[in-house]
Amino acid sequence: MSEPEEQLRDQSAERFLRLVQQKRRGTLKVYLGLAAGVGKTYRLLQEARDLLQHGVDVVIGYVETHGRTDTVAQLQGLPLLPRKSVFYRGRALEELDLQAVLQRRPQVVIVDELAHTNVPGSSNEKRWQDVEQLVQAGISVITALNVQHLESLHDQVLKITGQDVQERVPDQVLRQADEVVNVDLTVAELRRRLEEGKIYDLQKAPTALRHFFRTENLAQLRELALREVANQLGQQIDRGQQAVVAPDRRNQDRLLACINTNAPAAREIIRKTLRLADRLGAAAWYVLYVQTPAEAADRIGLAQQRHLINNLQLATELGAQILRVKSPDVVGTVLRVAAEKNASLLICGVTRDKGFWAPVVRRGVTFELVRTVARAGRDLDLFLVSY
């Protein structure tokens, strides 16, 4: 490793150490990558070594080496906490021993694979919940995540890769991180590593190269990762600036997302609104469901009702405030709620099955909403999400 790279690593460890020393609540640092194999776990272990050299009490809570030679070598000599053995469906599985970490109370713990789903019966359903519990207990955590596991990017990742990523992390977890570091690798280098068997078994490489690890896929995922880290940095800067800005000068944008029982469309609108709220630094965002007589509980199927509940729960988990109103007048209700909540931006969906503007031509709800807002002359913008 070159001297400049070693200096940068040393500075990173020192910066994280200062954060740890300044806060009573634990500090969260996330290494974000575009895909498996870019070197996130390797960087976790490098940082653990650097912190040890600075006299920090750091332990390895959970690291998944995937048998990669370089990563296994980095793990040697580092203090490891035993994993928790769990028997599930006749198999012995290993998980992060959350209680052992809490009892040991190190200054810093390394916890890999933030998006991991814990074995049923664990203290928490998801590993990111374990991490939140550790941070709340005053233990600093360094973890790793691939960009495709971010909740708000689910629909984009599905379109890019064709894969429906099941293990997802709420964006709020990343927003609360004290530091987000992009672990970058060129697409060509990542594919070369795959071809050499440094990521998966050589027998799996050809299939991976033709599917998830296609050049076009990786290029778009790399862009998503870079944008996400830039967005996080921008938010941290904004938070620092807002600390010295008078309250009436801060961003007062309020976003109102409108959904119905169209489950895929509702999910996309919710996730898109979250990302808009993040980028705008919005004061609040809401998800409104107007239940018309046609969508009464006794007139729609149980599957639709279940999907609606799941989407409202998703919105809650992502930080939205939920509004449910019964009314035959969707447009009037949307505008009334927008006025009550001082919304500055409405987010609605339009189908692209027959062209982007097909619903407008058919004079549907979206058309009426656009026309009514335009005639009202209010300071209210519209953002249309195609699905």
PDB file of C-alpha atoms in Angstrom, residues 1-296:
ATOM      1  CA  MET A   1       0.000   0.000   0.000  1.00  0.00           C
ATOM      2  CA  SER A   2       1.314   3.468  -0.926  1.00  0.00           C
ATOM      3  CA  GLU A   3       2.202   6.049   1.723  1.00  0.00           C
ATOM      4  CA  PRO A   4      -0.676   8.420   0.725  1.00  0.00           C
ATOM      5  CA  GLU A   5      -3.183   5.540   1.086  1.00  0.00           C
ATOM      6  CA  GLU A   6      -1.815   4.675   4.529  1.00  0.00           C
ATOM      7  CA  GLN A   7      -2.084   8.326   5.566  1.00  0.00           C
ATOM      8  CA  LEU A   8      -5.717   8.455   4.401  1.00  0.00           C
ATOM      9  CA  ARG A   9      -6.530   5.299   6.374  1.00  0.00           C
ATOM     10  CA  ASP A  10      -4.842   6.731   9.448  1.00  0.00           C
ATOM     11  CA  GLN A  11      -6.797   9.978   9.106  1.00  0.00           C
ATOM     12  CA  SER A  12     -10.057   8.014   8.724  1.00  0.00           C
ATOM     13  CA  ALA A  13      -9.395   6.087  11.940  1.00  0.00           C
ATOM     14  CA  GLU A  14      -8.465   9.266  13.814  1.00  0.00           C
ATOM     15  CA  ARG A  15     -11.598  11.060  12.576  1.00  0.00           C
ATOM     16  CA  PHE A  16     -13.832   8.192  13.679  1.00  0.00           C
ATOM     17  CA  LEU A  17     -12.050   8.066  17.035  1.00  0.00           C
ATOM     18  CA  ARG A  18     -12.803  11.765  17.596  1.00  0.00           C
ATOM     19  CA  LEU A  19     -16.480  11.109  16.880  1.00  0.00           C
ATOM     20  CA  VAL A  20     -16.514   8.217  19.363  1.00  0.00           C
ATOM     21  CA  GLN A  21     -14.950  10.378  22.060  1.00  0.00           C
ATOM     22  CA  GLN A  22     -17.350  13.284  21.486  1.00  0.00           C
ATOM     23  CA  LYS A  23     -20.638  11.386  21.800  1.00  0.00           C
ATOM     24  CA  ARG A  24     -22.385   9.559  24.620  1.00  0.00           C
ATOM     25  CA  ARG A  25     -24.586   7.791  22.101  1.00  0.00           C
ATOM     26  CA  GLY A  26     -22.652   5.331  19.988  1.00  0.00           C
ATOM     27  CA  THR A  27     -21.353   6.420  16.606  1.00  0.00           C
ATOM     28  CA  LEU A  28     -22.422   4.708  13.384  1.00  0.00           C
ATOM     29  CA  LYS A  29     -20.143   4.413  10.367  1.00  0.00           C
ATOM     30  CA  VAL A  30     -21.307   2.684   7.184  1.00  0.00           C
ATOM     31  CA  TYR A  31     -19.159   1.441   4.326  1.00  0.00           C
ATOM     32  CA  LEU A  32     -21.419   1.546   1.251  1.00  0.00           C
ATOM     33  CA  GLY A  33     -20.650  -0.348  -1.950  1.00  0.00           C
ATOM     34  CA  LEU A  34     -22.180  -1.007  -5.345  1.00  0.00           C
ATOM     35  CA  ALA A  35     -22.128  -4.823  -5.041  1.00  0.00           C
ATOM     36  CA  ALA A  36     -20.513  -7.813  -3.379  1.00  0.00           C
ATOM     37  CA  GLY A  37     -16.762  -8.022  -3.866  1.00  0.00           C
ATOM     38  CA  VAL A  38     -15.806  -4.333  -3.893  1.00  0.00           C
ATOM     39  CA  GLY A  39     -13.930  -4.682  -0.596  1.00  0.00           C
ATOM     40  CA  LYS A  40     -16.307  -3.489   2.123  1.00  0.00           C
ATOM     41  CA  THR A  41     -15.497  -6.231   4.640  1.00  0.00           C
ATOM     42  CA  TYR A  42     -11.785  -5.832   3.942  1.00  0.00           C
ATOM     43  CA  ARG A  43     -12.104  -2.118   4.747  1.00  0.00           C
ATOM     44  CA  LEU A  44     -13.992  -2.911   7.970  1.00  0.00           C
ATOM     45  CA  LEU A  45     -11.125  -5.082   9.149  1.00  0.00           C
ATOM     46  CA  GLN A  46      -8.500  -2.553   8.077  1.00  0.00           C
ATOM     47  CA  GLU A  47     -10.237   0.094  10.152  1.00  0.00           C
ATOM     48  CA  ALA A  48     -10.443  -2.276  13.119  1.00  0.00           C
ATOM     49  CA  ARG A  49      -6.654  -2.705  12.952  1.00  0.00           C
ATOM     50  CA  ASP A  50      -6.115   1.038  12.680  1.00  0.00           C
ATOM     51  CA  LEU A  51      -8.329   1.702  15.707  1.00  0.00           C
ATOM     52  CA  LEU A  52      -6.499  -0.948  17.732  1.00  0.00           C
ATOM     53  CA  GLN A  53      -3.238   0.806  16.954  1.00  0.00           C
ATOM     54  CA  HIS A  54      -4.782   3.982  18.390  1.00  0.00           C
ATOM     55  CA  GLY A  55      -5.584   2.158  21.630  1.00  0.00           C
ATOM     56  CA  VAL A  56      -9.313   1.805  20.975  1.00  0.00           C
ATOM     57  CA  ASP A  57     -11.199  -1.131  22.523  1.00  0.00           C
ATOM     58  CA  VAL A  58     -12.571  -2.647  19.304  1.00  0.00           C
ATOM     59  CA  VAL A  59     -13.950  -6.154  18.768  1.00  0.00           C
ATOM     60  CA  ILE A  60     -15.276  -8.137  15.826  1.00  0.00           C
ATOM     61  CA  GLY A  61     -18.933  -8.880  16.498  1.00  0.00           C
ATOM     62  CA  TYR A  62     -19.757 -10.453  13.147  1.00  0.00           C
ATOM     63  CA  VAL A  63     -17.802 -10.585   9.897  1.00  0.00           C
ATOM     64  CA  GLU A  64     -18.550 -12.713   6.852  1.00  0.00           C
ATOM     65  CA  THR A  65     -15.328 -13.440   4.924  1.00  0.00           C
ATOM     66  CA  HIS A  66     -16.998 -15.616   2.240  1.00  0.00           C
ATOM     67  CA  GLY A  67     -13.734 -17.549   2.235  1.00  0.00           C
ATOM     68  CA  ARG A  68     -11.881 -14.738   0.444  1.00  0.00           C
ATOM     69  CA  THR A  69      -8.165 -15.143   1.105  1.00  0.00           C
ATOM     70  CA  ASP A  70      -7.321 -11.459   1.577  1.00  0.00           C
ATOM     71  CA  THR A  71     -10.265 -10.922   3.924  1.00  0.00           C
ATOM     72  CA  VAL A  72      -9.448 -13.999   6.009  1.00  0.00           C
ATOM     73  CA  ALA A  73      -5.859 -12.756   6.358  1.00  0.00           C
ATOM     74  CA  GLN A  74      -7.075  -9.365   7.616  1.00  0.00           C
ATOM     75  CA  LEU A  75      -9.116 -11.096  10.314  1.00  0.00           C
ATOM     76  CA  GLN A  76      -6.096 -12.800  11.855  1.00  0.00           C
ATOM     77  CA  GLY A  77      -5.087 -11.422  15.254  1.00  0.00           C
ATOM     78  CA  LEU A  78      -8.187  -9.254  15.743  1.00  0.00           C
ATOM     79  CA  PRO A  79     -10.268  -9.748  18.926  1.00  0.00           C
ATOM     80  CA  LEU A  80     -13.366 -11.787  18.031  1.00  0.00           C
ATOM     81  CA  LEU A  81     -16.505 -12.222  20.082  1.00  0.00           C
ATOM     82  CA  PRO A  82     -17.989 -15.724  19.740  1.00  0.00           C
ATOM     83  CA  ARG A  83     -21.068 -15.883  17.545  1.00  0.00           C
ATOM     84  CA  LYS A  84     -24.395 -17.099  18.838  1.00  0.00           C
ATOM     85  CA  SER A  85     -25.352 -20.598  17.657  1.00  0.00           C
ATOM     86  CA  VAL A  86     -29.014 -20.945  16.728  1.00  0.00           C
ATOM     87  CA  PHE A  87     -30.782 -24.125  15.618  1.00  0.00           C
ATOM     88  CA  TYR A  88     -33.455 -23.495  13.007  1.00  0.00           C
ATOM     89  CA  ARG A  89     -35.242 -26.152  10.959  1.00  0.00           C
ATOM     90  CA  GLY A  90     -32.666 -28.755  11.873  1.00  0.00           C
ATOM     91  CA  ARG A  91     -29.678 -26.598  10.970  1.00  0.00           C
ATOM     92  CA  ALA A  92     -27.098 -24.934  13.203  1.00  0.00           C
ATOM     93  CA  LEU A  93     -26.758 -21.276  12.183  1.00  0.00           C
ATOM     94  CA  GLU A  94     -24.570 -18.499  13.540  1.00  0.00           C
ATOM     95  CA  GLU A  95     -25.696 -14.968  14.335  1.00  0.00           C
ATOM     96  CA  LEU A  96     -24.299 -11.862  15.980  1.00  0.00           C
ATOM     97  CA  ASP A  97     -24.469 -12.393  19.754  1.00  0.00           C
ATOM     98  CA  LEU A  98     -26.158  -9.114  20.601  1.00  0.00           C
ATOM     99  CA  GLN A  99     -26.310  -9.735  24.342  1.00  0.00           C
ATOM    100  CA  ALA A 100     -22.629 -10.678  24.445  1.00  0.00           C
ATOM    101  CA  VAL A 101     -21.695  -7.377  22.783  1.00  0.00           C
ATOM    102  CA  LEU A 102     -23.909  -5.420  25.188  1.00  0.00           C
ATOM    103  CA  GLN A 103     -22.331  -7.169  28.177  1.00  0.00           C
ATOM    104  CA  ARG A 104     -18.785  -6.761  26.839  1.00  0.00           C
ATOM    105  CA  ARG A 105     -19.409  -3.045  26.057  1.00  0.00           C
ATOM    106  CA  PRO A 106     -16.466  -2.354  23.744  1.00  0.00           C
ATOM    107  CA  GLN A 107     -15.909   1.159  22.456  1.00  0.00           C
ATOM    108  CA  VAL A 108     -16.344  -0.053  18.883  1.00  0.00           C
ATOM    109  CA  VAL A 109     -17.780  -3.240  17.389  1.00  0.00           C
ATOM    110  CA  ILE A 110     -17.506  -4.403  13.773  1.00  0.00           C
ATOM    111  CA  VAL A 111     -20.811  -5.775  12.459  1.00  0.00           C
ATOM    112  CA  ASP A 112     -20.849  -6.862   8.811  1.00  0.00           C
ATOM    113  CA  GLU A 113     -23.847  -7.239   6.450  1.00  0.00           C
ATOM    114  CA  LEU A 114     -26.247  -4.618   7.789  1.00  0.00           C
ATOM    115  CA  ALA A 115     -29.158  -5.862   5.632  1.00  0.00           C
ATOM    116  CA  HIS A 116     -29.046  -9.404   7.040  1.00  0.00           C
ATOM    117  CA  THR A 117     -32.278 -10.990   8.308  1.00  0.00           C
ATOM    118  CA  ASN A 118     -31.811 -12.710  11.657  1.00  0.00           C
ATOM    119  CA  VAL A 119     -32.957 -16.243  12.369  1.00  0.00           C
ATOM    120  CA  PRO A 120     -36.583 -16.285  13.627  1.00  0.00           C
ATOM    121  CA  GLY A 121     -36.649 -16.082  17.402  1.00  0.00           C
ATOM    122  CA  SER A 122     -33.704 -13.673  17.602  1.00  0.00           C
ATOM    123  CA  SER A 123     -33.942 -10.526  19.748  1.00  0.00           C
ATOM    124  CA  ASN A 124     -34.545  -8.466  16.597  1.00  0.00           C
ATOM    125  CA  GLU A 125     -35.844  -9.435  13.176  1.00  0.00           C
ATOM    126  CA  LYS A 126     -33.121  -7.513  11.296  1.00  0.00           C
ATOM    127  CA  ARG A 127     -29.447  -6.895  11.891  1.00  0.00           C
ATOM    128  CA  TRP A 128     -29.881  -3.158  11.355  1.00  0.00           C
ATOM    129  CA  GLN A 129     -32.137  -3.251  14.433  1.00  0.00           C
ATOM    130  CA  ASP A 130     -29.306  -4.938  16.364  1.00  0.00           C
ATOM    131  CA  VAL A 131     -27.011  -2.133  15.252  1.00  0.00           C
ATOM    132  CA  GLU A 132     -29.493   0.538  16.336  1.00  0.00           C
ATOM    133  CA  GLN A 133     -29.745  -1.114  19.759  1.00  0.00           C
ATOM    134  CA  LEU A 134     -25.961  -1.143  20.123  1.00  0.00           C
ATOM    135  CA  VAL A 135     -25.669   2.515  19.139  1.00  0.00           C
ATOM    136  CA  GLN A 136     -28.416   3.494  21.585  1.00  0.00           C
ATOM    137  CA  ALA A 137     -26.494   1.630  24.298  1.00  0.00           C
ATOM    138  CA  GLY A 138     -23.457   3.829  23.667  1.00  0.00           C
ATOM    139  CA  ILE A 139     -21.453   1.324  21.611  1.00  0.00           C
ATOM    140  CA  SER A 140     -20.071   2.603  18.319  1.00  0.00           C
ATOM    141  CA  VAL A 141     -20.601   0.407  15.266  1.00  0.00           C
ATOM    142  CA  ILE A 142     -18.829   0.132  11.929  1.00  0.00           C
ATOM    143  CA  THR A 143     -20.848  -1.795   9.360  1.00  0.00           C
ATOM    144  CA  ALA A 144     -21.202  -2.462   5.623  1.00  0.00           C
ATOM    145  CA  LEU A 145     -24.049  -2.304   3.122  1.00  0.00           C
ATOM    146  CA  ASN A 146     -24.611  -2.704  -0.618  1.00  0.00           C
ATOM    147  CA  VAL A 147     -26.616   0.084  -2.228  1.00  0.00           C
ATOM    148  CA  GLN A 148     -29.252  -2.300  -3.647  1.00  0.00           C
ATOM    149  CA  HIS A 149     -30.440  -3.021  -0.106  1.00  0.00           C
ATOM    150  CA  LEU A 150     -31.657   0.555   0.522  1.00  0.00           C
ATOM    151  CA  GLU A 151     -35.436   0.568   0.828  1.00  0.00           C
ATOM    152  CA  SER A 152     -36.095   3.660  -1.296  1.00  0.00           C
ATOM    153  CA  LEU A 153     -33.980   2.298  -4.167  1.00  0.00           C
ATOM    154  CA  HIS A 154     -35.844  -1.014  -4.384  1.00  0.00           C
ATOM    155  CA  ASP A 155     -37.853  -0.134  -7.498  1.00  0.00           C
ATOM    156  CA  GLN A 156     -34.843   1.337  -9.311  1.00  0.00           C
ATOM    157  CA  VAL A 157     -32.716  -1.708  -8.508  1.00  0.00           C
ATOM    158  CA  LEU A 158     -35.503  -4.004  -9.712  1.00  0.00           C
ATOM    159  CA  LYS A 159     -35.625  -2.158 -13.039  1.00  0.00           C
ATOM    160  CA  ILE A 160     -31.835  -2.203 -13.398  1.00  0.00           C
ATOM    161  CA  THR A 161     -31.094  -5.798 -12.394  1.00  0.00           C
ATOM    162  CA  GLY A 162     -34.423  -7.599 -12.619  1.00  0.00           C
ATOM    163  CA  GLN A 163     -33.854  -8.846  -9.065  1.00  0.00           C
ATOM    164  CA  ASP A 164     -36.409  -8.286  -6.313  1.00  0.00           C
ATOM    165  CA  VAL A 165     -34.095  -7.652  -3.354  1.00  0.00           C
ATOM    166  CA  GLN A 166     -35.808  -9.015  -0.251  1.00  0.00           C
ATOM    167  CA  GLU A 167     -33.408  -7.879   2.481  1.00  0.00           C
ATOM    168  CA  ARG A 168     -33.761  -4.110   2.747  1.00  0.00           C
ATOM    169  CA  VAL A 169     -32.645  -1.397   5.158  1.00  0.00           C
ATOM    170  CA  PRO A 170     -34.758   1.723   5.860  1.00  0.00           C
ATOM    171  CA  ASP A 171     -33.124   4.890   4.555  1.00  0.00           C
ATOM    172  CA  GLN A 172     -33.505   6.382   8.012  1.00  0.00           C
ATOM    173  CA  VAL A 173     -30.749   4.059   9.251  1.00  0.00           C
ATOM    174  CA  LEU A 174     -28.298   5.483   6.723  1.00  0.00           C
ATOM    175  CA  ARG A 175     -29.450   9.052   7.388  1.00  0.00           C
ATOM    176  CA  GLN A 176     -28.650   8.615  11.077  1.00  0.00           C
ATOM    177  CA  ALA A 177     -25.106   7.457  10.335  1.00  0.00           C
ATOM    178  CA  ASP A 178     -22.342   9.785  11.490  1.00  0.00           C
ATOM    179  CA  GLU A 179     -20.197   8.799   8.534  1.00  0.00           C
ATOM    180  CA  VAL A 180     -20.903   7.058   5.202  1.00  0.00           C
ATOM    181  CA  VAL A 181     -17.904   5.951   3.138  1.00  0.00           C
ATOM    182  CA  ASN A 182     -18.145   4.850  -0.485  1.00  0.00           C
ATOM    183  CA  VAL A 183     -16.111   1.715  -1.240  1.00  0.00           C
ATOM    184  CA  ASP A 184     -15.625   2.206  -4.955  1.00  0.00           C
ATOM    185  CA  LEU A 185     -14.244  -0.106  -7.608  1.00  0.00           C
ATOM    186  CA  THR A 186     -14.380   0.240 -11.377  1.00  0.00           C
ATOM    187  CA  VAL A 187     -16.816  -2.013 -13.186  1.00  0.00           C
ATOM    188  CA  ALA A 188     -13.986  -3.622 -15.159  1.00  0.00           C
ATOM    189  CA  GLU A 189     -12.001  -4.385 -11.997  1.00  0.00           C
ATOM    190  CA  LEU A 190     -15.035  -5.833 -10.214  1.00  0.00           C
ATOM    191  CA  ARG A 191     -15.820  -8.126 -13.155  1.00  0.00           C
ATOM    192  CA  ARG A 192     -12.174  -9.172 -13.316  1.00  0.00           C
ATOM    193  CA  ARG A 193     -12.251 -10.091  -9.623  1.00  0.00           C
ATOM    194  CA  LEU A 194     -15.352 -12.176 -10.282  1.00  0.00           C
ATOM    195  CA  GLU A 195     -13.714 -13.948 -13.234  1.00  0.00           C
ATOM    196  CA  GLU A 196     -10.709 -14.797 -11.043  1.00  0.00           C
ATOM    197  CA  GLY A 197     -12.892 -16.408  -8.388  1.00  0.00           C
ATOM    198  CA  LYS A 198     -12.199 -13.709  -5.796  1.00  0.00           C
ATOM    199  CA  ILE A 199     -15.894 -13.037  -5.137  1.00  0.00           C
ATOM    200  CA  TYR A 200     -17.766 -16.280  -5.763  1.00  0.00           C
ATOM    201  CA  ASP A 201     -16.741 -19.813  -6.646  1.00  0.00           C
ATOM    202  CA  LEU A 202     -15.324 -19.949 -10.180  1.00  0.00           C
ATOM    203  CA  GLN A 203     -18.168 -22.211 -11.287  1.00  0.00           C
ATOM    204  CA  LYS A 204     -20.703 -19.500 -10.402  1.00  0.00           C
ATOM    205  CA  ALA A 205     -18.813 -16.683 -12.135  1.00  0.00           C
ATOM    206  CA  PRO A 206     -20.148 -17.140 -15.710  1.00  0.00           C
ATOM    207  CA  THR A 207     -23.768 -17.050 -14.540  1.00  0.00           C
ATOM    208  CA  ALA A 208     -23.155 -14.005 -12.323  1.00  0.00           C
ATOM    209  CA  LEU A 209     -21.409 -12.167 -15.175  1.00  0.00           C
ATOM    210  CA  ARG A 210     -24.405 -12.733 -17.458  1.00  0.00           C
ATOM    211  CA  HIS A 211     -26.949 -11.582 -14.895  1.00  0.00           C
ATOM    212  CA  PHE A 212     -26.417  -9.327 -11.858  1.00  0.00           C
ATOM    213  CA  PHE A 213     -22.793  -8.506 -12.724  1.00  0.00           C
ATOM    214  CA  ARG A 214     -23.494  -7.351 -16.277  1.00  0.00           C
ATOM    215  CA  THR A 215     -21.478  -4.256 -17.167  1.00  0.00           C
ATOM    216  CA  GLU A 216     -24.595  -2.082 -17.615  1.00  0.00           C
ATOM    217  CA  ASN A 217     -26.026  -3.182 -14.263  1.00  0.00           C
ATOM    218  CA  LEU A 218     -22.834  -2.492 -12.353  1.00  0.00           C
ATOM    219  CA  ALA A 219     -22.370   0.914 -13.986  1.00  0.00           C
ATOM    220  CA  GLN A 220     -25.833   2.012 -12.862  1.00  0.00           C
ATOM    221  CA  LEU A 221     -25.404   0.555  -9.368  1.00  0.00           C
ATOM    222  CA  ARG A 222     -22.071   2.335  -9.075  1.00  0.00           C
ATOM    223  CA  GLU A 223     -23.766   5.611  -9.965  1.00  0.00           C
ATOM    224  CA  LEU A 224     -26.471   4.976  -7.350  1.00  0.00           C
ATOM    225  CA  ALA A 225     -23.837   4.335  -4.680  1.00  0.00           C
ATOM    226  CA  LEU A 226     -21.878   7.470  -5.559  1.00  0.00           C
ATOM    227  CA  ARG A 227     -25.048   9.576  -5.541  1.00  0.00           C
ATOM    228  CA  GLU A 228     -26.142   8.136  -2.217  1.00  0.00           C
ATOM    229  CA  VAL A 229     -22.861   8.984  -0.508  1.00  0.00           C
ATOM    230  CA  ALA A 230     -22.893  12.474  -2.048  1.00  0.00           C
ATOM    231  CA  ASN A 231     -26.468  12.911  -0.829  1.00  0.00           C
ATOM    232  CA  GLN A 232     -25.505  11.834   2.694  1.00  0.00           C
ATOM    233  CA  LEU A 233     -22.586  14.254   2.717  1.00  0.00           C
ATOM    234  CA  GLY A 234     -24.848  17.059   1.535  1.00  0.00           C
ATOM    235  CA  GLN A 235     -27.342  16.338   4.309  1.00  0.00           C
ATOM    236  CA  GLN A 236     -24.596  16.361   6.931  1.00  0.00           C
ATOM    237  CA  ILE A 237     -23.427  19.746   5.661  1.00  0.00           C
ATOM    238  CA  ASP A 238     -27.008  21.041   5.667  1.00  0.00           C
ATOM    239  CA  ARG A 239     -27.525  19.850   9.250  1.00  0.00           C
ATOM    240  CA  GLY A 240     -24.380  21.675  10.283  1.00  0.00           C
ATOM    241  CA  GLN A 241     -25.553  24.856   8.589  1.00  0.00           C
ATOM    242  CA  GLN A 242     -29.058  24.634  10.056  1.00  0.00           C
ATOM    243  CA  ALA A 243     -27.609  24.572  13.544  1.00  0.00           C
ATOM    244  CA  VAL A 244     -26.687  28.237  13.123  1.00  0.00           C
ATOM    245  CA  VAL A 245     -29.638  29.351  10.968  1.00  0.00           C
ATOM    246  CA  ALA A 246     -32.701  30.986  12.487  1.00  0.00           C
ATOM    247  CA  PRO A 247     -35.692  28.588  12.592  1.00  0.00           C
ATOM    248  CA  ASP A 248     -37.784  30.700  10.214  1.00  0.00           C
ATOM    249  CA  ARG A 249     -35.021  30.533   7.583  1.00  0.00           C
ATOM    250  CA  ARG A 250     -34.834  26.737   7.492  1.00  0.00           C
ATOM    251  CA  ASN A 251     -36.425  24.566   4.818  1.00  0.00           C
ATOM    252  CA  GLN A 252     -40.159  24.385   5.438  1.00  0.00           C
ATOM    253  CA  ASP A 253     -41.050  22.130   2.473  1.00  0.00           C
ATOM    254  CA  ARG A 254     -43.808  19.642   3.244  1.00  0.00           C
ATOM    255  CA  LEU A 255     -44.546  16.829   0.818  1.00  0.00           C
ATOM    256  CA  LEU A 256     -47.884  15.066   0.355  1.00  0.00           C
ATOM    257  CA  ALA A 257     -47.914  11.717  -1.471  1.00  0.00           C
ATOM    258  CA  CYS A 258     -51.252  10.431  -2.722  1.00  0.00           C
ATOM    259  CA  ILE A 259     -51.841   6.682  -3.039  1.00  0.00           C
ATOM    260  CA  ASN A 260     -54.676   4.242  -3.625  1.00  0.00           C
ATOM    261  CA  THR A 261     -55.055   0.452  -3.564  1.00  0.00           C
ATOM    262  CA  ASN A 262     -52.803  -0.026  -6.606  1.00  0.00           C
ATOM    263  CA  ALA A 263     -50.056  -1.717  -4.555  1.00  0.00           C
ATOM    264  CA  PRO A 264     -47.044  -1.509  -6.943  1.00  0.00           C
ATOM    265  CA  ALA A 265     -47.800   2.122  -7.784  1.00  0.00           C
ATOM    266  CA  ALA A 266     -48.244   3.025  -4.117  1.00  0.00           C
ATOM    267  CA  ARG A 267     -44.889   1.474  -3.191  1.00  0.00           C
ATOM    268  CA  GLU A 268     -43.114   3.379  -5.945  1.00  0.00           C
ATOM    269  CA  ILE A 269     -44.771   6.675  -4.978  1.00  0.00           C
ATOM    270  CA  ILE A 270     -43.846   6.184  -1.310  1.00  0.00           C
ATOM    271  CA  ARG A 271     -40.198   5.415  -2.062  1.00  0.00           C
ATOM    272  CA  LYS A 272     -39.921   8.263  -4.559  1.00  0.00           C
ATOM    273  CA  THR A 273     -41.399  10.698  -2.037  1.00  0.00           C
ATOM    274  CA  LEU A 274     -38.889   9.625   0.596  1.00  0.00           C
ATOM    275  CA  ARG A 275     -36.007  10.374  -1.758  1.00  0.00           C
ATOM    276  CA  LEU A 276     -37.519  13.731  -2.702  1.00  0.00           C
ATOM    277  CA  ALA A 277     -37.954  14.580   0.976  1.00  0.00           C
ATOM    278  CA  ASP A 278     -34.316  13.707   1.603  1.00  0.00           C
ATOM    279  CA  ARG A 279     -33.028  15.771  -1.295  1.00  0.00           C
ATOM    280  CA  LEU A 280     -35.161  18.771  -0.412  1.00  0.00           C
ATOM    281  CA  GLY A 281     -34.449  18.504   3.293  1.00  0.00           C
ATOM    282  CA  ALA A 282     -38.205  18.619   3.825  1.00  0.00           C
ATOM    283  CA  ALA A 283     -39.637  19.509   7.216  1.00  0.00           C
ATOM    284  CA  ALA A 284     -42.151  16.650   6.926  1.00  0.00           C
ATOM    285  CA  TRP A 285     -43.767  14.295   4.443  1.00  0.00           C
ATOM    286  CA  TYR A 286     -47.180  12.681   4.453  1.00  0.00           C
ATOM    287  CA  VAL A 287     -48.853   9.768   2.708  1.00  0.00           C
ATOM    288  CA  LEU A 288     -52.558  10.295   2.035  1.00  0.00           C
ATOM    289  CA  TYR A 289     -55.008   7.531   1.191  1.00  0.00           C
ATOM    290  CA  VAL A 290     -58.488   8.731   0.240  1.00  0.00           C
ATOM    291  CA  GLN A 291     -60.914   5.836   0.547  1.00  0.00           C
ATOM    292  CA  THR A 292     -63.707   6.305  -1.966  1.00  0.00           C
ATOM    293  CA  PRO A 293     -66.965   4.300  -1.817  1.00  0.00           C
ATOM    294  CA  ALA A 294     -65.549   2.121  -4.612  1.00  0.00           C
ATOM    295  CA  GLU A 295     -62.643   1.168  -2.326  1.00  0.00           C
ATOM    296  CA  ALA A 296     -64.698   0.468   0.787  1.00  0.00           C
TER     297      ALA A 296
END
